[in-house]
Structures are given as structure tokens and as C-alpha cells.
XYZ file of C-alpha atoms in Angstrom:
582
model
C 110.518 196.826 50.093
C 112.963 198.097 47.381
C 112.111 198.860 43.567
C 114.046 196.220 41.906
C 112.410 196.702 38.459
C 111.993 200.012 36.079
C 109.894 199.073 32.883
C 109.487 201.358 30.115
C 106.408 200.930 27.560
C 104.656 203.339 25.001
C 101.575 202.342 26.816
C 100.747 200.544 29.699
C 97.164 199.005 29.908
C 96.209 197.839 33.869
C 93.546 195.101 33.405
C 93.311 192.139 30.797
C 89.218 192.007 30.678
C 87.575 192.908 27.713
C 88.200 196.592 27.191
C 91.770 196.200 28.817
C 92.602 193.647 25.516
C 90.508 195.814 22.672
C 92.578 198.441 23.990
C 95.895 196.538 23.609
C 95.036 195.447 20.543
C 94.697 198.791 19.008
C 97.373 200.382 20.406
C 100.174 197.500 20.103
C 99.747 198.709 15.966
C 101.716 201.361 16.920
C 103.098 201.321 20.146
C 105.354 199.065 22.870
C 102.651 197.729 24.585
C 102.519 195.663 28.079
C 99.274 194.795 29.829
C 99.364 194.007 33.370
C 96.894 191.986 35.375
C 96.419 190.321 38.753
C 94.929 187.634 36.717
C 95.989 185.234 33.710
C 94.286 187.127 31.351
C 91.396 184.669 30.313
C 90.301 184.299 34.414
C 89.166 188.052 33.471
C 85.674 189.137 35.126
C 84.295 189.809 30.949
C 84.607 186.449 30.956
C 81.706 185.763 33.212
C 79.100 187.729 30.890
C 76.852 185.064 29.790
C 74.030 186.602 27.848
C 75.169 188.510 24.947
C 76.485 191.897 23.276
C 73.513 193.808 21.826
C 73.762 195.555 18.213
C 71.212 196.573 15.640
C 72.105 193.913 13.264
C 68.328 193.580 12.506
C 69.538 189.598 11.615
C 65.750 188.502 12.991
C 63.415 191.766 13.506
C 63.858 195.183 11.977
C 66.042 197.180 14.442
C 67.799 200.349 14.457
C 70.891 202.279 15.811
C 68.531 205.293 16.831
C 66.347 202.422 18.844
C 68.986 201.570 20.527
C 70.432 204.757 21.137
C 66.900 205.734 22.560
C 66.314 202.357 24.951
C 70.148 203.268 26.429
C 69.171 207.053 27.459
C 65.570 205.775 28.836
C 67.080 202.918 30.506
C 69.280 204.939 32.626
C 66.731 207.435 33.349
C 67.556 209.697 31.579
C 71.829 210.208 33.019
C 72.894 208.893 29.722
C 75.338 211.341 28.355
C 73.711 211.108 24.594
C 75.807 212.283 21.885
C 77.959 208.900 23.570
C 75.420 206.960 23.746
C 74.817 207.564 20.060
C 78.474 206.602 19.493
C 78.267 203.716 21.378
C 74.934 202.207 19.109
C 76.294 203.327 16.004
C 79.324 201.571 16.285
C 77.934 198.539 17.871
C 77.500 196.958 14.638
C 80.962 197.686 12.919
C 82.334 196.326 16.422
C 80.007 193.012 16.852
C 80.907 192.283 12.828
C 84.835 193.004 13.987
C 84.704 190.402 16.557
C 82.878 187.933 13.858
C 85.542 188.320 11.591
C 88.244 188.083 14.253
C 86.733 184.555 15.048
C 84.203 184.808 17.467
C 81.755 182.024 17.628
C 78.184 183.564 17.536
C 75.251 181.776 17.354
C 73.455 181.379 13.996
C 70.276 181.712 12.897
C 69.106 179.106 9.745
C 70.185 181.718 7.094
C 74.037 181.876 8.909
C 73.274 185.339 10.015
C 74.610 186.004 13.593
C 71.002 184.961 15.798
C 70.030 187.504 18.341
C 67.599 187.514 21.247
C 65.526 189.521 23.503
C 66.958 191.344 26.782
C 65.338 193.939 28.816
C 64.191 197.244 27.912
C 65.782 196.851 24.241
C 62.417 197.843 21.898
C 61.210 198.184 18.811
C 60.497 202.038 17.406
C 60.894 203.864 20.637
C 59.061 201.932 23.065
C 56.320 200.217 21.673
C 57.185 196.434 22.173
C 60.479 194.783 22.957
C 63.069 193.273 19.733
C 65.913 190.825 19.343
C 68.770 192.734 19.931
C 71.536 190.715 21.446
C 73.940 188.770 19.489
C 75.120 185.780 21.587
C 77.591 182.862 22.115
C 75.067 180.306 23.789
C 75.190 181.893 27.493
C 79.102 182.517 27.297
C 79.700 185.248 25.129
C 82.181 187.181 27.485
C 83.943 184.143 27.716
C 84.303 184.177 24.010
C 85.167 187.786 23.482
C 87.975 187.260 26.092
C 89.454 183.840 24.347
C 88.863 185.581 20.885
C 90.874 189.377 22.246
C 93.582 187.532 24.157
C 94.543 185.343 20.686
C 94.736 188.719 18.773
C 96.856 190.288 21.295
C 99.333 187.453 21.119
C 99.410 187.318 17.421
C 100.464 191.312 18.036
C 103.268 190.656 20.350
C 101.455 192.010 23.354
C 103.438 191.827 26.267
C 101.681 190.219 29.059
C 102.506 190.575 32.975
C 100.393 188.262 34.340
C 99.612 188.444 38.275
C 101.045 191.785 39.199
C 98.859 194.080 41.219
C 98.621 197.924 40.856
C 99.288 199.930 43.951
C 99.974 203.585 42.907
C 99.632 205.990 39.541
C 102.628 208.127 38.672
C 101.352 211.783 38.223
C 103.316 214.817 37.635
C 101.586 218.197 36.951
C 98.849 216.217 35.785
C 100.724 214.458 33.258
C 100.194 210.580 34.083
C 103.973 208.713 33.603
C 103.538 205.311 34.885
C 102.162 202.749 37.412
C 103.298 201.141 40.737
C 102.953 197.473 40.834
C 104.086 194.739 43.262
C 104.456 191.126 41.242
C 102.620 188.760 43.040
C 105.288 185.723 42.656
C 108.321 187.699 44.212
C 106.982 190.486 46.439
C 108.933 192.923 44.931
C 107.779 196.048 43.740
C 107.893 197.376 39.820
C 107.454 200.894 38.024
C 105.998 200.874 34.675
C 107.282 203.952 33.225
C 104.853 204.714 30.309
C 103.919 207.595 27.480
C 99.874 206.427 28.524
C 98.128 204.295 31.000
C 94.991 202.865 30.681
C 93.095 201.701 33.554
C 90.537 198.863 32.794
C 90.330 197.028 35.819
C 86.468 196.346 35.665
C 83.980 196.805 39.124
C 83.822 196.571 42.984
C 80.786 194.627 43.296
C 83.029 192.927 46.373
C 82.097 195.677 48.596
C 77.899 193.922 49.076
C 77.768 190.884 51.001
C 75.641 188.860 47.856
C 77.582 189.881 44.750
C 77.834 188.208 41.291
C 81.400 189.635 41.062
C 84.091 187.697 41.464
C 86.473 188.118 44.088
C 89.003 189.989 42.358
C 86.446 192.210 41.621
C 87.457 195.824 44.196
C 87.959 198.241 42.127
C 91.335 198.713 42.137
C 91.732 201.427 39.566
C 89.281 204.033 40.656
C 90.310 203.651 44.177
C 94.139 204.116 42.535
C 93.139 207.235 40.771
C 90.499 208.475 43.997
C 93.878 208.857 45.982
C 95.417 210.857 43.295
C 93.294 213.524 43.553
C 90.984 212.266 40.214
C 86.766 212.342 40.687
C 85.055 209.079 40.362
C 81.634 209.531 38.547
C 78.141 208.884 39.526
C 79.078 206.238 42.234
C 75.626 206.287 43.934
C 74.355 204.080 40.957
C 74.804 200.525 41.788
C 72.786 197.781 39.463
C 71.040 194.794 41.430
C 71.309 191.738 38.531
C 67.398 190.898 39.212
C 68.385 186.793 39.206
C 70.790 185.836 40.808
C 70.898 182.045 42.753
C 69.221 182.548 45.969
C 71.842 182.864 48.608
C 74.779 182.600 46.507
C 74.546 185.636 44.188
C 75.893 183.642 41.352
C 74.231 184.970 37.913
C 71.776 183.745 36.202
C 71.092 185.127 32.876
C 68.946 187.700 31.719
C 69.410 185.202 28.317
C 66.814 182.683 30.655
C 63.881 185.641 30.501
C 65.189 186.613 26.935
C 64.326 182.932 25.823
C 60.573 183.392 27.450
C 61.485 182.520 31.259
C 58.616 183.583 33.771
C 59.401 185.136 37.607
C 56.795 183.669 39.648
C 55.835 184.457 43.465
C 54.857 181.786 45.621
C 50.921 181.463 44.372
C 52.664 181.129 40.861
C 51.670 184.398 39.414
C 53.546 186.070 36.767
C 54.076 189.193 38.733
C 55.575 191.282 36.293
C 52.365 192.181 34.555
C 51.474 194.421 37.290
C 54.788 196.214 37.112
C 55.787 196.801 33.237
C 52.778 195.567 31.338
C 54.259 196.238 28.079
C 58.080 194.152 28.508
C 56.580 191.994 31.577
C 59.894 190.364 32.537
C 62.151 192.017 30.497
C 61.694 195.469 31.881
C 64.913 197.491 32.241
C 67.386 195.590 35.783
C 66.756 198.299 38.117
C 62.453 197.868 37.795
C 62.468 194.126 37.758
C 65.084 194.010 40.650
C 62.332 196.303 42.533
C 59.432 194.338 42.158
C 61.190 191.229 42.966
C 61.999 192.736 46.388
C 58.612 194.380 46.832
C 56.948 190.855 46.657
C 58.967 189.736 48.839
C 58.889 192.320 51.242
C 55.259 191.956 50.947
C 55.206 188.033 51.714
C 54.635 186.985 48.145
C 58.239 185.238 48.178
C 58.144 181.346 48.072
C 58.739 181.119 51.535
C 56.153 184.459 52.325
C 57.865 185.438 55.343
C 58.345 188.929 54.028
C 61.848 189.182 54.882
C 64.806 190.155 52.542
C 66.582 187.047 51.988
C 62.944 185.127 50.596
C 63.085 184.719 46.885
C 61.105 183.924 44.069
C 61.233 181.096 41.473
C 62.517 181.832 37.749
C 60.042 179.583 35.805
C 62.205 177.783 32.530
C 60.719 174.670 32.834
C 58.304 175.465 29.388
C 61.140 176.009 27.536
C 62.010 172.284 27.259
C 65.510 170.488 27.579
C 66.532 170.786 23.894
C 66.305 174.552 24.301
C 68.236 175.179 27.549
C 71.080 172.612 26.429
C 71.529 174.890 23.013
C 70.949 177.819 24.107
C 71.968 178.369 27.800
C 74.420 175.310 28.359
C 76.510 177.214 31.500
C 73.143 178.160 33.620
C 72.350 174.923 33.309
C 74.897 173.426 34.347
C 75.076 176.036 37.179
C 71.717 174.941 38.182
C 72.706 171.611 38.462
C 75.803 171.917 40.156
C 74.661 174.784 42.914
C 71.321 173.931 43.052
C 70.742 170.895 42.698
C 68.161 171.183 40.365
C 67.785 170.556 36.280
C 65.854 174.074 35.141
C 63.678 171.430 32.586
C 62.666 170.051 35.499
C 62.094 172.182 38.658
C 62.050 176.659 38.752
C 65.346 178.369 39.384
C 65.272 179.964 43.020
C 66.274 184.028 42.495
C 67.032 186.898 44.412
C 68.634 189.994 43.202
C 72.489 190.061 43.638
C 74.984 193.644 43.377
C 76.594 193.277 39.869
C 77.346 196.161 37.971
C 79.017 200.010 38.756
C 77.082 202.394 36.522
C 79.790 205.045 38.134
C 83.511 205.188 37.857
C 86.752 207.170 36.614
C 85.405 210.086 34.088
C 86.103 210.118 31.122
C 85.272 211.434 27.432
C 84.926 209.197 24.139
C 88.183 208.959 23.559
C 88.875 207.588 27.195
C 90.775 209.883 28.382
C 90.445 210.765 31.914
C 88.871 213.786 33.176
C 89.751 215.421 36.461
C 86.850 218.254 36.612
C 83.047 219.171 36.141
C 84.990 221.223 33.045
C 86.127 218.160 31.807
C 89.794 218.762 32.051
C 91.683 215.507 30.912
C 94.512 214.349 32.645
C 97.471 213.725 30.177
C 98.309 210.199 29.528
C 95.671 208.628 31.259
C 92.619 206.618 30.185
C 90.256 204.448 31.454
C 87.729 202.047 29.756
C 84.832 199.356 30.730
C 83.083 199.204 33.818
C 86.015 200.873 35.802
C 85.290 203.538 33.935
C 82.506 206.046 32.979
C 81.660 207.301 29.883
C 78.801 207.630 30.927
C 76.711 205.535 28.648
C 74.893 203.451 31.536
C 73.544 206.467 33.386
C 71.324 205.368 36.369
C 70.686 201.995 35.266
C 72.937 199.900 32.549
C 70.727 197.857 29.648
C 71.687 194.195 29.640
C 74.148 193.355 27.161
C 75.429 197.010 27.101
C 78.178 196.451 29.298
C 80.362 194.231 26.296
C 79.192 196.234 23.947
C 80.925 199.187 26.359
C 83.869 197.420 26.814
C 84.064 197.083 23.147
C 83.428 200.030 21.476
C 85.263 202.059 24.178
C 88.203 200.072 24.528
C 88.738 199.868 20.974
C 88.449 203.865 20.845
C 90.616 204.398 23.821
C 93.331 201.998 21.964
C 92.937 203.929 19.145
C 93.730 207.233 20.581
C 96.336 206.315 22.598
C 98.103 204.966 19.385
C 98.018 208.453 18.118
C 98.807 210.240 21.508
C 101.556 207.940 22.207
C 103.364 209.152 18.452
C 104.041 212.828 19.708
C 104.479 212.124 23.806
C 107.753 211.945 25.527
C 108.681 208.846 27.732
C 110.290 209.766 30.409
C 111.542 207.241 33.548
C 110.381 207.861 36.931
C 112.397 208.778 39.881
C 112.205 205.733 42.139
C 110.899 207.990 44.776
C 107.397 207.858 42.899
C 106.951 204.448 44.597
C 107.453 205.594 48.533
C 103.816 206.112 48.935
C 103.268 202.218 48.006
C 106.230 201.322 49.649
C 104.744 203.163 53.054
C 101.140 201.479 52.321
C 102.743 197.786 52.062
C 105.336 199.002 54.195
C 102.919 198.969 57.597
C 100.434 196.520 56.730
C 104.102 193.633 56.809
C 106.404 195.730 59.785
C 105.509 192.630 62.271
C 103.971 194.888 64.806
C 101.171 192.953 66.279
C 97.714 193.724 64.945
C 93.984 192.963 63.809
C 93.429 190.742 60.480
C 91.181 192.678 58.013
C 89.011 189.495 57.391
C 86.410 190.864 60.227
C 86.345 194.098 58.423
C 85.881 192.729 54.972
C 83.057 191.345 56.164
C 81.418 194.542 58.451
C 82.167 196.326 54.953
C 80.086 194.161 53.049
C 77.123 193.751 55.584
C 76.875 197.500 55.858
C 76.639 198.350 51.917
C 74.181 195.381 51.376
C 71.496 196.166 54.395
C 72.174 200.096 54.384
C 73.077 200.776 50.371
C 71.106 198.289 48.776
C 68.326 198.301 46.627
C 65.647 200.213 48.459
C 68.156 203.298 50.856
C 66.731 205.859 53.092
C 68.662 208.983 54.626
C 68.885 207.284 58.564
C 70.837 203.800 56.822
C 73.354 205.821 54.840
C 74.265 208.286 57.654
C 74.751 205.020 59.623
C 76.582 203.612 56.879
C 78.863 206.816 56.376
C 79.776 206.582 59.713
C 80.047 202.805 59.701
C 82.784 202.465 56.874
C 84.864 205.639 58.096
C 85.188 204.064 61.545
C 86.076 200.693 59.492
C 88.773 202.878 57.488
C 90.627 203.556 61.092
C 89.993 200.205 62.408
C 92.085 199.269 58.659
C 95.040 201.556 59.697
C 95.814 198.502 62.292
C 95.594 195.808 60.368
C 98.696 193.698 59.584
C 98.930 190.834 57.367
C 99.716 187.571 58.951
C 101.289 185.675 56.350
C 105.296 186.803 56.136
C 106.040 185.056 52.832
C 107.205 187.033 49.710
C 105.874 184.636 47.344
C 102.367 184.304 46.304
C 101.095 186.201 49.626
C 97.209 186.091 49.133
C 96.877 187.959 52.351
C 98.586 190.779 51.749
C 96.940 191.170 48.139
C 93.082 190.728 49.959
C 94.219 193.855 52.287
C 95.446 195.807 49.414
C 91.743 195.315 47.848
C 90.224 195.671 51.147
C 91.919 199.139 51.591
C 90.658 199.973 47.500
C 87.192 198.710 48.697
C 86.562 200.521 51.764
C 87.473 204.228 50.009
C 84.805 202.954 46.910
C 82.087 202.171 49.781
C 82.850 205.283 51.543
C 82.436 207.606 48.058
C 79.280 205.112 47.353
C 77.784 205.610 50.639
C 78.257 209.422 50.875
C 77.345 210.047 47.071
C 74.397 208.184 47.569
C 73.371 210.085 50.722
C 73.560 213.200 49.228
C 71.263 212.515 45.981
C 67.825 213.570 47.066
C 65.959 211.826 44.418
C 65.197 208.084 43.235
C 66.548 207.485 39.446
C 67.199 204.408 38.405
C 69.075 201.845 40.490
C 69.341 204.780 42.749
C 65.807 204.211 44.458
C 65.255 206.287 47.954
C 62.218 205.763 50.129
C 61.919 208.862 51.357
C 62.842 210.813 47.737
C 60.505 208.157 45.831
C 60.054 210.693 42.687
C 62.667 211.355 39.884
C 63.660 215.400 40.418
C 65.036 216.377 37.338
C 65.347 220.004 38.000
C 67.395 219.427 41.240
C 69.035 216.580 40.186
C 69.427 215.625 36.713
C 73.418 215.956 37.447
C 76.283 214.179 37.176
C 77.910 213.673 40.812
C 81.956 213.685 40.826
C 82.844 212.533 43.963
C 86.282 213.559 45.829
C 88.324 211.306 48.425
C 89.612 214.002 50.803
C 91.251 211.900 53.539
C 88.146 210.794 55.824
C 85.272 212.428 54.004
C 84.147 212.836 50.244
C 83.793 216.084 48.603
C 80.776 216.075 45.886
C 80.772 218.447 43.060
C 78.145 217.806 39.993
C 78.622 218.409 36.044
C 75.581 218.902 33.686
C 74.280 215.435 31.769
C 73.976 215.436 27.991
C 70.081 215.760 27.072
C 70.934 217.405 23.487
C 69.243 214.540 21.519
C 65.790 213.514 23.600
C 64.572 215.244 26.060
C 63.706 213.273 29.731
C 60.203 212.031 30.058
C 58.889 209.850 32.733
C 60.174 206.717 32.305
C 57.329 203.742 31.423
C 57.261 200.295 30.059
């Protein structure tokens, strides 16, 4: 495979969700700006956010920035860098009011104010009750963030390469020049030459078995920058969505429990009151994905056979059709279609489902990568959204946080890079930068005979569900260490099948197959190594939070079959971590 194409930009963006567009948007004000995506832009993963983006408006109750602020660090037990969480609260209003005035949709409440509504572990004056913080587009607000991003990056002559997939990063002497793409329609291979890259290629929830991700959803750019050399951040911290559609993993809303729905065990007890007395069912992901799976466990599931694929029922049925039609349209209709079901009608059967990457590429406000625990930043490079980490999520993410990430740190990242990009040189590539890609799709299509990858996609999968799941113990992620390295060789064989140049699916599912299996392997080994539960990180043989051995930051190194762990201080300059109660 030949380089037929050398592309030159100002900046090249990789990824056309949410923070991949804010980011274009900003920095196509000042510079030559392509975004490239393995998607049409509007099939991107932001657009699958149903619930809402959450700002201190105080439209409905009295809120503030500092509440927010407060619920983010507490929510992620207390890993919240907090000086960025701070950033990230005080500019959620400026950014919700941005995306208003750019056209969004939202919701309105009877005095035209943009409405807002309850999600977990978002509270009222530090903790004493929860608030209304999330602003909302019915139960498709991602949907209308992307539609709203992707018309303002048209209007600014954004150019778009839709359905070309990122293979390589162009680093020399740390200085990041470019990307390595192959374009899906032709097979042939492309080098972005570029002043900055940003990666914004969302999460890698495609490495569990029951996922709410969609499939194109494996982490390409952390996996691109792991091989470079670059640390990916915190990558033990994996959020279970509590509700997701029993057996399917498809999502449904925390928007449902924000509008008063009940989780119910099989003798129809509200089972959160035992667990978080003071939010009940709106406790923070990580605790109500816990006690869903401890009633099961414990034969309290509908079906009260205590094992881990019984469920429990989401009770809407109270809040009456007129409601659920307004207000949460989609998960109806979800219902309906998957289920079977009308929510008005009959309770929602839920089980939690893998759905969001606390961890991710490093970086600092600004989004620019960093390659150390001393925070060196790479040169060119940024990342932003959940491919990325900030790290405003910490051990546990806050519902409706993640757009309101995408957001504010896209739109900072964009507006950086417009400044870098004034005062950097562009300079082209030699077309040697792409061998390494050219090697990696090089083997996988020589027509030697060998194993398809589908068997391992799905040994992969098993292994980080049953072994690094929700509850993890030290004997399950040795095994699944060992597990996924063996499954790394076994992926050295594989060869795709399909010898067409055009639109060849099967090579493009072993390029994320080879992306997902180094993520699993740096989630399985990062996770073995914390001796502590916090947050979605929840050990049964650590149960406690250990803040003097652990209250770290883990960077996590790909070194050929193994993962070298270093660790970084976390941020605790504005609250200091208290045992974490709701």
C-alpha cells in the first residue's frame, strides 16, 4: 500500500463528535482546518447522549457554579483535578447559553427560560438535597448539539473527510506534524501534514461484552498515541451506565430517574433507600450501578436467581403517557421497539451496561497533550472529550458532565490551537512516516493463510466484562492480564478475509480490534495494580478508599507486551477529600 495523498492543514482535528466540532469551530476562525472521521459526522457517538448538559443556570431552583464544582470533585471520589473542575462549572453556563444562541433547541420552562432537570449526585448547597441542573433537548440533546456544531462548521468552511480512519501520529522530537489515515472508499493511504492535531475520537466501551457504545466506539486515538510512546490516564476507571436494557446494553436515560422513575427488585421495593437515603435513585452512576448488582447477586433480581445477568425493573409507569411522550420521546420509543413494552404501561427491565472512560490521553486545560507525571506537553498535539482526560471525571463521571466536557474543553482546545497554530511552522512529512501503518495493514492483507479476529473480538470482550467489571478482585485481573496478552499474539496471525479495496469493513474491525486489545491490556493491568476501591474502581478485596496510598493519578505506558505504570499527584487545592456520602 502506497501513499497516494499528502494533505497539508493548519490543524487537523481526528473525530467529528462533539468536542471534535467545538474544536473545529474555534479554530477554523483562524486556521485551514480539516476534520477527519470514520463516520459522517452526525452518526457521531455525542449523538447518542440522551439526557442533558448540566449548568448552573438556576432557570428552576437556586443553583451555583461552586455546587457544581463541589458535586464533580465528590462524584469522582475525590480524583477530580479541581482548579479544572472549577473551569469546567464556571464556564458551563457561558457554553450552554453559546449553544442556545447558536440554535440549539432546549426545552422550555413556562417563562421561556431553558427547563432543567434532576440527574444524579448534582445537589443543592454542598450536599444537602439534590437540584435541577441539567438543561435538556427532550432525551436527545447530544443529538442536538451534534446537528447544531456540524451546521456551524459548514457555515465556517470546515473541511470535512468523512470515513477515513486514523492509523498512525506523526511525531518528531516530540513535536506532533501530522496523522496517518487510510480512506475507507479507496484503500489507499493519506498523510495529513498539520501545524496541530487534535484527537477527539470519543471511548472504547467496545472492549465489554454489554456496552452502550456503539460499535465504532475502540478508542482509536489513545491506542494511536499509547504506541507513540504518550501515557494514557487513569484507565482503571470504567463507568457502568446503572440502566441499561437488560441484555442489550442499549441506554436508558438517567433523564427516566431524573423525571421521578423508581428501580425496583423483584418484591417491588424501592431499593435505593437503603443505599443513598438522601438522592435515593439519583445517587452518583458508580453507587447505583453497585447496588443494582448487589441485589441481584443477592437474589433480589426479578428473576432471584442471584446470578449476574438477572435484572431489575425501572418503574416509569407513575409518570403517565403525556409525560414520557414530552419529555423522553427516544426511550420510549426504544422501549417499544426492543422491548416490546410501552414504559406507561409495563417497568423497563435494567441491568448496568460499560459506557463511559473516566481515563484517557492527558492533558491540561488548554488540551494539550501531556507526555509525563511533570506534565510535559507534546507540541502540536491535543486531545478533547472522552478520548481524552482532563481529568474532570475522576473515578466516577456525573451524568450530564460528559457534554458539558466535550463542550467547554473542545471549545478551549479550539481556541488555543487558533493561537498556537499563528506562530508554528508547517512542515510536510517524509512519506516514510507512514511505513509503520503501511507494515500494520501491510500483514493483516499479504494473503498468507490465517485466523479471523472475530473469535478474538469476542474472548476480548468476555474477559473485560466477567474479570474487569463492576465488582474486580486481584485472582480475575491476573487472569485477565494474561488472557488479553495471549489474545495480542493470537492477533499477530490474523488476516483479513475480504481482499477488496473499497469499503473493506473487515479490515477496518481488525484495525479497532488491534486499538482495543492494547486499551484492555493498559485497563486490565492499571486496574490490577490500584490497591484500593474509588469510585467505579470497586475491588473486593481493597473494599476501602486509601487516600494516602492512592489518591494518585495512574499514567499508564504500552511497552510492547506489558504496561509500565507511573502516578502524578491529583489536584485537592480547593476541598479537601472526605468520605464520600449521599
Amino acid at each position: 500500500m502506497e501513499v497516494l495523498v499528502i494533505h497539508q492543514f493548519d490543524t487537523v482535528i481526528v473525530g467529528s463528535g462533539g468536542a471534535g466540532l467545538y474544536a473545529a469551530l474555534e479554530a477554523s476562525k483562524k486556521s485551514k482546518t480539516a476534520v477527519l472521521s470514520k463516520l459522517y459526522p452526525v452518526r457521531s457517538h455525542t449523538g447518542a447522549a440522551q439526557g442533558g448538559i448540566s449548568a448552573a443556570l438556576g432557570n428552576v431552583e437556586e443553583d451555583k457554579a461552586e455546587w457544581h464544582a463541589f458535586d464533580t470533585v465528590k462524584g469522582g471520589d475525590y480524583l477530580v483535578d479541581q482548579q479544572a473542575a472549577k473551569i469546567l462549572t464556571e464556564e458551563a453556563i457561558q457554553a450552554v447559553y453559546d449553544l442556545e444562541n447558536r440554535g440549539l433547541p432546549f426545552n422550555r420552562t413556562l417563562e421561556e427560560k431553558i427547563d432543567q432537570r434532576r440527574f444524579g449526585g448534582h445537589t443543592r448547597n454542598f450536599g444537602e438535597g439534590p437540584v435541577k441542573r441539567a438543561c435538556y433537548a427532550a432525551d436527545r440533546t447530544g443529538h442536538m448539539i451534534l446537528q447544531t456544531l456540524y451546521q456551524q462548521c459548514i457555515k465556517n468552511d470546515v473541511s470535512f473527510f468523512d470515513e477515513y480512519q486514523v492509523l498512525d501520529l506523526i511525531l518528531e522530537k516530540d513535536v506532533c506534524k501530522g496523522v496517518v489515515v487510510v480512506e475507507l472508499a479507496t484503500g489507499e493511504m493519506h498523510i495529513f501534514a498539520a501545524k496541530a492535531v487534535l484527537f477527539a475520537t470519543g471511548g472504547f466501551g467496545r472492549m465489554f461484552k454489554i456496552t452502550s457504545n456503539a460499535y465504532a466506539n475502540t478508542g482509536d486515538g489513545p491506542a494511536v498515541c499509547a504506541r507513540k510512546g504518550i501515557p494514557i490516564q487513569d484507565m482503571e476507571f470504567f463507568q457502568f451506565h446503572p440502566t441499561g436494557i437488560m441484555g442489550l446494553g442499549i441506554l436508558i436515560s438517567e433523564a427516566v430517574r431524573g423525571e421521578g422513575g423508581i428501580l425496583r427488585n423483584n418484591s417491588g421495593e424501592r431499593f435505593m433507600e437503603r443505599y443513598s437515603p438522601t438522592l435515593l435513585d439519583l445517587a452518583p452512576r458508580d453507587i447505583v450501578a453497585r447496588s443494582i448488582m448487589t441485589e441481584v447477586l443477592d437474589g433480589k433480581g426479578i428473576r432471584g436467581d442471584g446470578k449476574i445477568d438477572d435484572y431489575v425493573y425501572l418503574d416509569a409507569t407513575h409518570l403517565g403517557k403525556e409525560v414520557l411522550m414530552k419529555k423522553l420521546p427516544d426511550i420510549t420509543d426504544f422501549c417499544k421497539t426492543y422491548l416490546g413494552i410501552d414504559p406507561a404501561d409495563k417497568p423497563i427491565p435494567v441491568l448496568p451496561t460499560a459506557h463511559y472512560a473516566m481515563g484517557g490521553i492527558p492533558t491540561d486545560v488548554h488540551g494539550r497533550v501531556l507526555k509525563d507525571k511533570n506534565n510535559t506537553v507534546v507540541e502540536g498535539l491535543y486531545a478533547a472529550g472522552e478520548c481524552a482526560c482532563v481529568s474532570v471525571h475522576g473515578a466516577n463521571r456525573l451524568g450530564t458532565n460528559s457534554l458539558l466536557d466535550l463542550v467547554v474543553f473542545g471549545r478551549r482546545a479550539g481556541q488555543h490551537i487558533a493561537e498556537y497554530v499563528k506562530s508554528a511552522t508547517l512542515s510536510e512529512p517524509d512519506a516514510s512516516a507512514a511505513d509503520a501503518a503501511k507494515a500494520w495493514i501491510g500483514r493483516m492483507t499479504d494473503g498468507r493463510e490465517g485466523p479471523h479476529g472475530g473469535h478474538i473480538t469476542d474472548e476480548m470482550q468476555t474477559t473485560m466484562m466477567e474479570k474487569v467489571g463492576i465488582y474486580r478482585n486481584e485472582q480475575k485481573m491476573e487472569q485477565a492480564v494474561q488472557e488479553v496478552q495471549e489474545l495480542r499474539k493470537r492477533y499477530l496471525n490474523v488476516r483479513v478475509q475480504d481482499s477488496a479495496k473499497s469499503f473493506n469493513t473487515d479490515l477496518l474491525e481488525m484495525i479497532e480490534l488491534g486499538n482495543l486489545l492494547d486499551l484492555s491490556l493498559i485497563t486490565a493491568t492499571a486496574a490490577l495494580k490500584r490497591q484500593e476501591s474509588r469510585g467505579a474502581h470497586s475491588r473486593e478485596d481493597y473494599s476501602e478508599r486509601d487516600d494516602d496510598g492512592w489518591l494518585v493519578h495512574s499514567l499508564a505506558y504500552l511497552e510492547g507486551d506489558s504496561v509500565r505504570l507511573d502516578y502524578k499527584p491529583v489536584d485537592t487545592s480547593i476541598w479537601e477529600p472526605k468520605p464520600r456520602t449521599y
